[in-house]
Amino acid sequence: MRIRSTLAGLALATLLASPVLAQSGMTVGFSQVGSESGWRAAETSVTREEAKKRGIDLKFADAQQKQENQIKAIRSFVAQGVDAILLAPVVATGWDQVLEEAKDADIPVVLLDRNIETKDDSLYLTAVTSDQVHEGKVAGDYLVGQVGSKPCKVVELQGTTGSSPAIARKKGFEEAIAGKSNITLARSQTGDFTRTKGKEVMESFIKAENGGKDICAVYAHNDDMAVGAIQAIKEAGLKPGTDIMVVSIDAVPDIFQAMANGEANATVELTPNMAGPAFDALEAYKKDGKEPPKWIQTESKLYTQADDPKGVMEAKKGMGY
Ligand code: AHR
C-alpha cells in the first residue's frame, strides 16, 4: 500500500516537473494575414506548433489579406475575452481604434512580422519583427557588389501596397543603390507577395524592356514573387540567375532549390518563428507583469549560391516548411 502511494507520489512529482504541466494555460487569438506565400504558411504552422507545445489555446483567424477581416477578428477575440492577441497586420495604417478597444479590455496585443504606424505605441505590448529596411539594404548591397561598375537596369516586385515590409524593403534597397549612377531602378510595381502576381508583373516588365534583354536584375520583396519571376524569365527564353539576376527576401526552400539550379542569386532570411519570442514575452508579462522591449528584433541573414543551397534547403524542412 505504502509502496503504491510512494510510486503515485513520484509519478505526480515527475509530471509536475515536466514541461507538459509547465504550461501557461493562456487563450490567445491570432489574426493572420492570409496564406499568400510559403513563408506565411510556415509562420502559421510554427505558431500552431509553439502554441501546442506551451499548452496555449490558439484561436486562429485567416484574414485573407483583408484589413476589415482582421478588425472583425480582433473584435471577436475581445468579445471572447482572450488573454492576448497576436496580430500580423496586413497594412501599416488604420489600427488605432480597434487596438484601443483591446487595450480598454486589458488584452495585450503583440504585433507579428509587420509593423503598424501609430502615434500611440501603448496600443501594443511589443512587435516581433525583423529590421525590414535593413533587409532591403542587405539585398541592395549584394546587388551593388555583384554589378560593380557595369550598367544595370533593375526591376522591382513590391509586396502588398501599404504593408510595412513593402514600404521598408523598398526604402532599404533604394538606400543601397543611392549614388550608384550605373544602377537604375527602371520599374517597380506590386506583385502582392504572391507567386502568380509576381509572374504576371514580371511578364509585363519583360515586354516593356526589350523582351527582358534590357533587364539586368529583378529585386523581389519576397521569394514567392521571385519564383514567379523566374518562371516568366524562362518563358521569355532567358536564363534567370545569369541573364537576369534574381535577388529576394524570406529564404524559403523553393528559392534554395532555384539557387541550387543557378536560377536565383541571393535571398535574405526571415525566420518564420515569430511566435516563440512573442509567447515568451506574453508569458513573462502575464506571470510577473514584466514589460518586454517595444521591439523584439529577429535576425536577417544573406544567403547566396555559395552557401550550399541544397544543404540549407534540407535543414529548413521541419522549421515550418
Ligand atoms: O511580413 C512578412 C512578409 O509577408 C514575407 O516576407 C512575405 O513572404 C509575406 O507575405
Coordinates of C-alpha atoms and ligand atoms in Angstrom, one line a residue:
M1 CA 0.0 0.0 0.0
R2 CA 2.8 2.4 1.1
I3 CA 4.9 1.4 -2.0
R4 CA 1.9 2.1 -4.2
S5 CA 1.3 5.6 -2.8
T6 CA 5.1 6.4 -2.9
L7 CA 5.1 5.4 -6.6
A8 CA 2.0 7.5 -7.2
G9 CA 3.7 10.5 -5.4
L10 CA 6.8 10.0 -7.5
A11 CA 4.7 9.9 -10.7
L12 CA 2.9 13.1 -9.7
A13 CA 6.2 14.8 -8.9
T14 CA 7.6 13.8 -12.3
L15 CA 4.5 15.1 -14.0
L16 CA 4.7 18.4 -12.1
A17 CA 8.3 18.9 -13.2
S18 CA 7.6 18.0 -16.8
P19 CA 7.0 20.7 -19.5
V20 CA 3.5 19.3 -20.1
L21 CA 2.4 20.9 -16.8
A22 CA 4.7 23.9 -17.1
Q23 CA 2.1 25.4 -19.3
S24 CA 0.6 28.8 -19.4
G25 CA -3.0 27.9 -20.0
M26 CA -3.5 31.1 -21.9
T27 CA -6.0 31.6 -24.7
V28 CA -4.5 33.6 -27.5
G29 CA -6.3 34.9 -30.6
F30 CA -4.1 35.1 -33.7
S31 CA -5.2 37.3 -36.6
Q32 CA -3.1 36.1 -39.5
V33 CA -2.8 38.0 -42.8
G34 CA -3.7 35.0 -45.0
S35 CA -1.7 32.4 -46.9
E36 CA -0.1 34.4 -49.7
S37 CA 3.4 32.9 -49.5
G38 CA 5.4 29.9 -48.5
W39 CA 6.9 32.0 -45.7
R40 CA 3.4 32.9 -44.4
A41 CA 2.3 29.2 -44.4
A42 CA 5.4 28.4 -42.4
E43 CA 4.8 31.1 -39.9
T44 CA 1.2 29.8 -39.3
S45 CA 2.5 26.3 -38.8
V46 CA 5.3 27.3 -36.4
T47 CA 2.8 29.4 -34.4
R48 CA 0.4 26.5 -34.1
E49 CA 3.2 24.2 -33.0
E50 CA 4.6 26.7 -30.5
A51 CA 1.1 27.1 -29.0
K52 CA 0.6 23.4 -28.7
K53 CA 4.0 22.9 -27.0
R54 CA 3.1 25.5 -24.4
G55 CA -0.4 24.4 -23.8
I56 CA -1.8 27.7 -25.3
D57 CA -5.3 27.5 -26.7
L58 CA -4.8 29.3 -30.1
K59 CA -7.8 30.8 -31.8
F60 CA -6.8 31.2 -35.4
A61 CA -8.4 33.7 -37.9
D62 CA -7.2 33.9 -41.5
A63 CA -8.0 37.4 -42.8
Q64 CA -7.5 36.5 -46.5
Q65 CA -5.4 39.7 -47.0
K66 CA -8.2 42.0 -45.8
Q67 CA -7.8 44.5 -43.0
E68 CA -11.6 44.5 -42.4
N69 CA -11.4 40.8 -41.6
Q70 CA -8.6 41.4 -39.2
I71 CA -10.6 44.2 -37.4
K72 CA -13.6 41.8 -37.1
A73 CA -11.3 39.0 -35.8
I74 CA -9.8 41.3 -33.1
R75 CA -13.3 42.5 -32.0
S76 CA -14.4 38.9 -31.8
F77 CA -11.3 38.0 -29.7
V78 CA -12.1 40.9 -27.4
A79 CA -15.7 39.7 -27.1
Q80 CA -14.5 36.2 -26.2
G81 CA -12.2 37.6 -23.5
V82 CA -9.0 36.0 -24.8
D83 CA -5.8 36.5 -22.7
A84 CA -3.8 38.1 -25.5
I85 CA -3.9 38.7 -29.2
L86 CA -1.2 38.2 -31.9
L87 CA -1.7 40.4 -34.9
A88 CA 0.2 40.1 -38.2
P89 CA -1.1 43.4 -39.7
V90 CA -1.8 43.2 -43.5
V91 CA -1.2 47.0 -43.9
A92 CA 0.5 49.5 -41.6
T93 CA -2.2 52.1 -41.0
G94 CA -5.7 52.2 -39.6
W95 CA -5.4 50.2 -36.4
D96 CA -5.8 52.7 -33.6
Q97 CA -9.4 52.4 -32.9
V98 CA -9.6 48.6 -32.7
L99 CA -6.4 48.4 -30.7
E100 CA -7.9 50.9 -28.3
E101 CA -10.8 48.5 -27.8
A102 CA -8.4 45.7 -27.0
K103 CA -6.4 48.0 -24.6
D104 CA -9.7 49.1 -22.9
A105 CA -10.4 45.4 -22.4
D106 CA -6.9 44.9 -20.9
I107 CA -5.9 42.5 -23.6
P108 CA -2.2 42.8 -24.7
V109 CA -1.6 42.8 -28.4
V110 CA 1.7 41.5 -29.9
L111 CA 2.5 42.5 -33.5
L112 CA 4.0 39.7 -35.6
D113 CA 6.3 40.2 -38.5
R114 CA 4.8 43.5 -39.7
N115 CA 4.7 46.9 -38.1
I116 CA 2.0 49.5 -37.8
E117 CA 2.0 53.2 -37.9
T118 CA 0.6 54.8 -34.8
K119 CA 1.3 57.8 -32.6
D120 CA 0.4 55.7 -29.5
D121 CA 2.7 52.8 -29.1
S122 CA 1.0 51.8 -25.8
L123 CA -1.6 50.2 -28.1
Y124 CA 0.6 47.1 -28.4
L125 CA 2.8 45.3 -26.0
T126 CA 5.7 44.6 -28.3
A127 CA 6.4 43.9 -32.0
V128 CA 8.3 40.8 -33.1
T129 CA 9.7 41.8 -36.5
S130 CA 12.9 41.9 -38.5
D131 CA 14.5 45.2 -39.5
Q132 CA 12.8 45.4 -42.8
V133 CA 14.7 48.4 -44.0
H134 CA 17.9 46.5 -43.3
E135 CA 16.6 43.5 -45.3
G136 CA 16.2 45.7 -48.3
K137 CA 19.6 47.2 -47.8
V138 CA 21.3 43.8 -47.5
A139 CA 19.6 42.7 -50.8
G140 CA 20.7 46.0 -52.4
D141 CA 24.3 45.8 -51.1
Y142 CA 24.6 42.3 -52.5
L143 CA 23.4 43.5 -55.9
V144 CA 25.8 46.5 -55.8
G145 CA 28.7 44.2 -55.0
Q146 CA 27.8 41.9 -57.9
V147 CA 27.3 44.6 -60.5
G148 CA 30.4 46.6 -59.8
S149 CA 30.7 49.4 -62.3
K150 CA 28.6 47.8 -65.1
P151 CA 25.4 49.5 -66.1
C152 CA 22.4 47.7 -64.6
K153 CA 18.7 48.3 -65.0
V154 CA 16.8 46.8 -62.1
V155 CA 13.1 46.0 -61.9
E156 CA 11.4 45.6 -58.5
L157 CA 8.5 43.5 -57.4
Q158 CA 7.0 45.1 -54.4
G159 CA 5.0 43.4 -51.6
T160 CA 1.4 44.3 -50.7
T161 CA 0.8 48.0 -51.1
G162 CA 0.7 49.8 -47.8
S163 CA 2.3 46.9 -45.8
S164 CA 5.3 47.6 -43.7
P165 CA 7.7 45.2 -45.4
A166 CA 6.8 46.6 -48.9
I167 CA 7.4 50.2 -47.7
A168 CA 10.6 49.4 -45.7
R169 CA 12.2 46.9 -48.1
K170 CA 11.8 49.4 -51.0
K171 CA 13.4 52.1 -48.8
G172 CA 16.4 49.9 -47.8
F173 CA 17.1 48.8 -51.3
E174 CA 17.0 52.4 -52.6
E175 CA 19.4 53.4 -49.9
A176 CA 21.8 50.7 -51.0
I177 CA 21.8 51.8 -54.7
A178 CA 21.7 55.6 -53.9
G179 CA 24.7 57.4 -55.6
K180 CA 25.4 54.4 -57.9
S181 CA 24.8 56.1 -61.2
N182 CA 25.3 52.8 -63.2
I183 CA 22.3 51.2 -61.3
T184 CA 18.8 52.4 -62.1
L185 CA 15.6 51.3 -60.7
A186 CA 13.7 51.2 -64.0
R187 CA 10.3 49.7 -63.0
S188 CA 8.6 49.0 -59.7
Q189 CA 5.2 47.5 -59.2
T190 CA 3.3 45.4 -56.6
G191 CA 3.1 41.7 -57.0
D192 CA 1.2 41.4 -53.7
F193 CA 3.7 38.9 -52.2
T194 CA 2.2 36.1 -54.4
R195 CA 3.8 33.8 -57.0
T196 CA 1.0 34.4 -59.5
K197 CA 1.2 38.2 -59.4
G198 CA 5.0 38.1 -59.3
K199 CA 5.0 36.2 -62.6
E200 CA 2.3 38.4 -64.2
V201 CA 4.1 41.7 -63.3
M202 CA 7.5 40.3 -64.4
E203 CA 5.9 39.3 -67.8
S204 CA 4.8 42.9 -68.2
F205 CA 8.3 44.2 -67.3
I206 CA 9.9 41.8 -69.8
K207 CA 7.5 43.0 -72.5
A208 CA 8.3 46.7 -71.8
E209 CA 12.1 46.1 -71.6
N210 CA 13.0 44.7 -75.0
G211 CA 11.8 41.2 -74.3
G212 CA 13.8 41.3 -71.0
K213 CA 17.1 41.9 -72.7
D214 CA 17.5 45.3 -71.1
I215 CA 16.8 44.0 -67.6
C216 CA 19.9 43.2 -65.6
A217 CA 18.3 42.2 -62.2
V218 CA 15.0 41.6 -60.5
Y219 CA 14.7 42.5 -56.9
A220 CA 11.6 40.9 -55.3
H221 CA 10.3 41.7 -51.8
N222 CA 9.7 38.0 -51.2
D223 CA 10.8 34.7 -52.6
D224 CA 7.4 33.7 -53.9
M225 CA 7.3 36.6 -56.3
A226 CA 10.9 35.8 -57.3
V227 CA 9.9 32.2 -58.1
G228 CA 7.1 33.6 -60.3
A229 CA 9.6 36.0 -61.9
I230 CA 12.0 33.1 -62.6
Q231 CA 9.1 31.3 -64.5
A232 CA 8.4 34.4 -66.5
I233 CA 12.1 34.9 -67.4
K234 CA 12.4 31.3 -68.5
E235 CA 9.2 31.5 -70.7
A236 CA 10.8 34.6 -72.3
G237 CA 13.7 32.4 -73.4
L238 CA 16.2 34.0 -71.0
K239 CA 18.2 32.4 -68.2
P240 CA 17.3 33.5 -64.6
G241 CA 20.3 33.9 -62.4
T242 CA 22.5 34.6 -65.4
D243 CA 20.9 36.8 -68.0
I244 CA 18.8 38.4 -65.2
M245 CA 20.0 38.3 -61.6
V246 CA 17.3 37.3 -59.1
V247 CA 17.5 38.7 -55.5
S248 CA 14.8 38.4 -52.9
I249 CA 13.8 38.0 -49.2
D250 CA 12.5 35.2 -47.0
A251 CA 14.7 32.2 -47.6
V252 CA 12.0 29.6 -48.3
P253 CA 13.0 26.1 -49.6
D254 CA 11.9 26.8 -53.1
I255 CA 14.4 29.7 -53.5
F256 CA 17.2 27.4 -52.3
Q257 CA 16.2 24.9 -55.0
A258 CA 16.3 27.8 -57.5
M259 CA 19.7 28.8 -56.2
A260 CA 20.9 25.2 -56.5
N261 CA 19.8 25.2 -60.1
G262 CA 21.6 28.5 -60.7
E263 CA 18.3 30.3 -61.3
A264 CA 18.3 32.6 -58.3
N265 CA 21.3 34.5 -56.8
A266 CA 20.6 35.5 -53.3
T267 CA 17.9 35.8 -50.6
V268 CA 17.8 37.5 -47.2
E269 CA 16.4 35.2 -44.4
L270 CA 13.3 36.0 -42.4
T271 CA 12.6 33.5 -39.7
P272 CA 9.1 32.1 -39.6
N273 CA 9.4 31.7 -35.8
M274 CA 7.9 34.9 -34.6
A275 CA 5.6 33.1 -32.2
G276 CA 8.4 31.7 -29.9
P277 CA 9.6 35.2 -28.8
A278 CA 6.0 36.5 -28.8
F279 CA 4.8 33.8 -26.4
D280 CA 7.9 34.2 -24.2
A281 CA 7.2 37.9 -23.9
L282 CA 3.5 37.2 -23.2
E283 CA 4.1 34.5 -20.6
A284 CA 6.6 36.7 -18.7
Y285 CA 4.2 39.7 -18.9
K286 CA 1.3 37.6 -17.6
K287 CA 3.3 36.0 -14.9
D288 CA 5.3 38.9 -13.4
G289 CA 4.0 41.9 -15.3
K290 CA 7.4 42.2 -16.9
E291 CA 7.2 44.6 -19.8
P292 CA 9.1 43.4 -22.9
P293 CA 11.1 45.8 -25.1
K294 CA 8.8 47.6 -27.6
W295 CA 10.7 45.8 -30.5
I296 CA 11.9 42.2 -30.4
Q297 CA 14.1 42.1 -33.4
T298 CA 14.7 38.9 -35.4
E299 CA 17.8 38.3 -37.5
S300 CA 18.3 38.9 -41.2
K301 CA 21.0 36.8 -42.9
L302 CA 22.1 36.8 -46.5
Y303 CA 22.3 33.5 -48.4
T304 CA 23.9 33.2 -51.9
Q305 CA 24.6 30.4 -54.3
A306 CA 27.9 29.8 -52.4
D307 CA 26.1 28.8 -49.2
D308 CA 25.3 25.2 -50.0
P309 CA 21.7 25.9 -51.1
K310 CA 20.7 22.1 -51.1
G311 CA 22.0 21.7 -47.6
V312 CA 20.2 24.7 -46.3
M313 CA 17.0 23.6 -48.0
E314 CA 17.2 20.2 -46.2
A315 CA 17.9 21.9 -42.9
K316 CA 14.9 24.2 -43.4
K317 CA 12.5 21.2 -43.5
G318 CA 10.9 20.9 -40.1
M319 CA 11.2 24.6 -39.5
G320 CA 7.6 25.1 -40.5
Y321 CA 8.3 24.4 -44.2
Ligands
AHR1 O1 5.6 40.2 -43.5 C1 6.5 39.3 -44.0 C2 6.2 39.0 -45.4 O2 4.9 38.7 -45.6 C3 7.1 37.9 -46.0 O3 8.3 38.4 -46.5 C4 6.2 37.6 -47.2 O4 6.5 36.3 -47.8 C5 4.9 37.6 -46.5 O5 3.8 37.6 -47.3

